[in-house]
CSV table of C-alpha atoms in Angstrom, one decimal:
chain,number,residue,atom,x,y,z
A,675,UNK,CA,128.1,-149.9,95.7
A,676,UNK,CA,130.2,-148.7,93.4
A,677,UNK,CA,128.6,-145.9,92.1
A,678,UNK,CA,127.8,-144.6,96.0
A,679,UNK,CA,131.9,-144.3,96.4
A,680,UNK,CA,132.2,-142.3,93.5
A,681,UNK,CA,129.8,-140.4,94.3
A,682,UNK,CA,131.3,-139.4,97.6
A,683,UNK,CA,134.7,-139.0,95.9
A,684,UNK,CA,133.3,-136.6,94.1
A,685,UNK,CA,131.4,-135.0,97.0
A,686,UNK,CA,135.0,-134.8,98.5
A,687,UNK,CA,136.9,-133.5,96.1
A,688,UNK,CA,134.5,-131.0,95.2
A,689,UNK,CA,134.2,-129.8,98.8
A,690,UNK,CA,138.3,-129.7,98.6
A,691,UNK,CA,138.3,-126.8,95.7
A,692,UNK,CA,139.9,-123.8,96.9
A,693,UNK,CA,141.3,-125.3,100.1
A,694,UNK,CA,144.8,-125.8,101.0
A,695,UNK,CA,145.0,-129.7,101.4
A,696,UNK,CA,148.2,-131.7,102.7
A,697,UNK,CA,151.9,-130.6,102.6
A,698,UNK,CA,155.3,-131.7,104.0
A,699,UNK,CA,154.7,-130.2,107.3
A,700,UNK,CA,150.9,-131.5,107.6
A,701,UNK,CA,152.4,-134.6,107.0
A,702,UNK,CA,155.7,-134.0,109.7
A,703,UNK,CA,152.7,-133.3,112.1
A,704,UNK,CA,150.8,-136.7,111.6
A,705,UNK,CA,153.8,-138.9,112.1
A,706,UNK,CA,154.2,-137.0,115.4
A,707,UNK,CA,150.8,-137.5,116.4
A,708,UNK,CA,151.6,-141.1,115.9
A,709,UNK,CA,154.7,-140.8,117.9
A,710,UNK,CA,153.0,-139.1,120.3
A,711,UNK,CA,150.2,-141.5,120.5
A,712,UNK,CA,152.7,-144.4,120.4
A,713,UNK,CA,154.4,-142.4,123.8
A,714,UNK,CA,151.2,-142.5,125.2
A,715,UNK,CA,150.5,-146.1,125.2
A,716,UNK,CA,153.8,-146.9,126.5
A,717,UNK,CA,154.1,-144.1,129.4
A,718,UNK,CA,150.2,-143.7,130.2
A,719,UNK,CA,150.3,-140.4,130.1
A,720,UNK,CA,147.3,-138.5,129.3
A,721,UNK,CA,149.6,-135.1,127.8
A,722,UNK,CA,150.7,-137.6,125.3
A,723,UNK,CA,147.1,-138.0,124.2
A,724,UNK,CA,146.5,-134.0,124.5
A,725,UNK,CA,149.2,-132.9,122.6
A,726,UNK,CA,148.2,-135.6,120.1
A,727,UNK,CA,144.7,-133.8,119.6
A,728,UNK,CA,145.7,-131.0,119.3
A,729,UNK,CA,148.2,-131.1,116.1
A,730,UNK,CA,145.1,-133.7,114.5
A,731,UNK,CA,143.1,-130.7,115.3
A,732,UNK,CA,145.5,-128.4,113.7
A,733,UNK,CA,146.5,-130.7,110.6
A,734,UNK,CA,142.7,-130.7,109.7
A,735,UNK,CA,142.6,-126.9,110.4
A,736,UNK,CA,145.4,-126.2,108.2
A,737,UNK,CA,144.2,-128.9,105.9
A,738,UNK,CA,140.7,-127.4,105.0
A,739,UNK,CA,141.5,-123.8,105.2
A,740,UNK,CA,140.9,-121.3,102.6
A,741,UNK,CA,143.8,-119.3,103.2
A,742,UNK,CA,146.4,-120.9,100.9
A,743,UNK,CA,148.9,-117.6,101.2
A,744,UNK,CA,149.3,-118.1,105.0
A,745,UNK,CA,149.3,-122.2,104.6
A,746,UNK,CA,152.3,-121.9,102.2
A,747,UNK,CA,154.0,-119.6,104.1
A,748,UNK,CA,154.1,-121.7,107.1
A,749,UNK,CA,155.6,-124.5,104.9
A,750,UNK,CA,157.8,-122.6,103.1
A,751,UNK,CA,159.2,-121.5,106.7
A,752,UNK,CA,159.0,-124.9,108.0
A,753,UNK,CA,160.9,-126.5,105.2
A,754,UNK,CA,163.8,-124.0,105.3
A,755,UNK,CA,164.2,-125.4,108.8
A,756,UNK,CA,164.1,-128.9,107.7
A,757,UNK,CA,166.8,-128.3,105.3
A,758,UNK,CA,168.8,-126.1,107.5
A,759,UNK,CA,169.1,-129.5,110.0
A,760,UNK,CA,169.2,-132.2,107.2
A,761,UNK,CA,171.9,-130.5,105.4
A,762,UNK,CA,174.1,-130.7,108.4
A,763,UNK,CA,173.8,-134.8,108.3
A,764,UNK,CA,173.9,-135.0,104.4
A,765,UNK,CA,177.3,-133.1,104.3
A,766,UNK,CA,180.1,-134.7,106.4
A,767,UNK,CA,182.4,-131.9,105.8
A,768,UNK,CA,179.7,-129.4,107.5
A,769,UNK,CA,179.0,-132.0,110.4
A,770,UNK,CA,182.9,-132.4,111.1
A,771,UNK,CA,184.3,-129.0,109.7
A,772,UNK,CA,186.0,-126.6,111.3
A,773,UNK,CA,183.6,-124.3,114.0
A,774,UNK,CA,183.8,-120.5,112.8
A,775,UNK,CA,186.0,-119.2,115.2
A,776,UNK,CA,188.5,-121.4,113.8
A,777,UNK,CA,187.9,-119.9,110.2
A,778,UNK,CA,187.7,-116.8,111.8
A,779,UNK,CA,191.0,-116.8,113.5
A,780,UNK,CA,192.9,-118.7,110.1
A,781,UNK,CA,191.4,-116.1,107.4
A,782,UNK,CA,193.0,-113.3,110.5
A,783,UNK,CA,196.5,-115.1,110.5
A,784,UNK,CA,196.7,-115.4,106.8
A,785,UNK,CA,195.6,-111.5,106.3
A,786,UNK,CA,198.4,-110.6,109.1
A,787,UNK,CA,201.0,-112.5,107.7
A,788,UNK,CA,200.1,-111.0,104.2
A,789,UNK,CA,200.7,-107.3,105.4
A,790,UNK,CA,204.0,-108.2,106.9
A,791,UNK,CA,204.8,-109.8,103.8
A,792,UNK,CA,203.2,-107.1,101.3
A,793,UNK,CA,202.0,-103.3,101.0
A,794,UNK,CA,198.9,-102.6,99.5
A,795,UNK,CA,199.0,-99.3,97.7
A,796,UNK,CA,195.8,-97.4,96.0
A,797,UNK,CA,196.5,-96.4,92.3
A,798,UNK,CA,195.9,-92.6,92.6
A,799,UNK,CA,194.0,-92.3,89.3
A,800,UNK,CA,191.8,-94.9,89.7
A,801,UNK,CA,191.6,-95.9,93.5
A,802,UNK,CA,192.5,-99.8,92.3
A,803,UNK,CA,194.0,-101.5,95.4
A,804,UNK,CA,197.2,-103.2,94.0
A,805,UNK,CA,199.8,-105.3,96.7
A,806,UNK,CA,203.8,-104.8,96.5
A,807,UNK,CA,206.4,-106.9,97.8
A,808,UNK,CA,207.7,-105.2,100.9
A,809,UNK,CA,212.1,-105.4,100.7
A,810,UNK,CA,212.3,-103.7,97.2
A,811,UNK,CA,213.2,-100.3,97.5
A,812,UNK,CA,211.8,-97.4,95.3
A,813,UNK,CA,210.0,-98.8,92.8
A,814,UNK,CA,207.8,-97.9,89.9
A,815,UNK,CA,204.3,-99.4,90.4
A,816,UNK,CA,202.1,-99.7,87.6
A,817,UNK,CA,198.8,-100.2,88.0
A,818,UNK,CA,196.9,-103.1,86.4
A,819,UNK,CA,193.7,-101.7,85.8
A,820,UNK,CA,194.4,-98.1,84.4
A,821,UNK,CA,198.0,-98.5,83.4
A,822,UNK,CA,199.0,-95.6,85.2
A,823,UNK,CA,203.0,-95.8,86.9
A,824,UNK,CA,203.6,-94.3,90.0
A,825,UNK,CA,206.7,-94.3,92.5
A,826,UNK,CA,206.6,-95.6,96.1
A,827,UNK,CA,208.7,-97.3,98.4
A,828,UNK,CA,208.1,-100.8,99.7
């Protein structure tokens, strides 16, 4: 008995050489064809029990196909997805932050209130942008990355 069920393990894994096998999103789709399947013995719906053949007919597809470059690249896609939703939950600050308008619209304020507050001047040598107070008069501005001075009013 024993040595029939190795034998067919072997078999098995011999027939699996070359082929893609199971992933994360083989195994996404077999808990929903249990969800599915679960719907459809609560609702008796027969779409339930469709839908449910068809991703087992696609996980085995996937499963025993040859084309490993195509197989990972439909993981690779789903799994940025994955992440893209699950970081939202892990991270409290991105679940309860601040929507991008609102970033938007602050980074726009601060900029504003800078140039009331400041001139930005380009060093003529070097093109180095470098901010001046604005209320000082002529002054000499040197510039911090070439050390040339140059006069200008703020």
């Amino acid at each position: 008995m024993n040595n029939w069920l190795s034998n067919l393990r072997y078999r098995f894994a011999n027939f699996m050489v070359g082929r893609y096998g199971s992933d994360s999103l083989s195994r996404f789709m077999s808990g929903s064809v249990i969800v599915l399947l679960l719907l459809s013995l609560f609702t008796r719906l027969r779409l339930f029990n469709t839908l449910a053949l068809v991703l087992l007919v696609l996980i085995y597809l996937r499963m025993f196909s040859k084309n490993t470059g195509a197989r990972t690249k439909e993981n690779a896609k789903y799994l940025a997805i994955r992440n893209g939703i699950s970081r939202s939950f892990r991270d409290p600050k991105n679940v309860f932050s601040k929507s991008s308008f609102d970033r938007i619209r602050e980074k726009w304020s601060r900029t504003i209130a800078e140039r009331r507050a400041y001139h930005i001047y380009r060093c003529p040598a070097c093109g180095q942008k470098i901010r001046i107070p604005r209320g000082k008069g002529h002054i000499m501005v040197t510039c911090p990355k070439c050390g040339r001075e140059f006069a200008k009013n703020s």
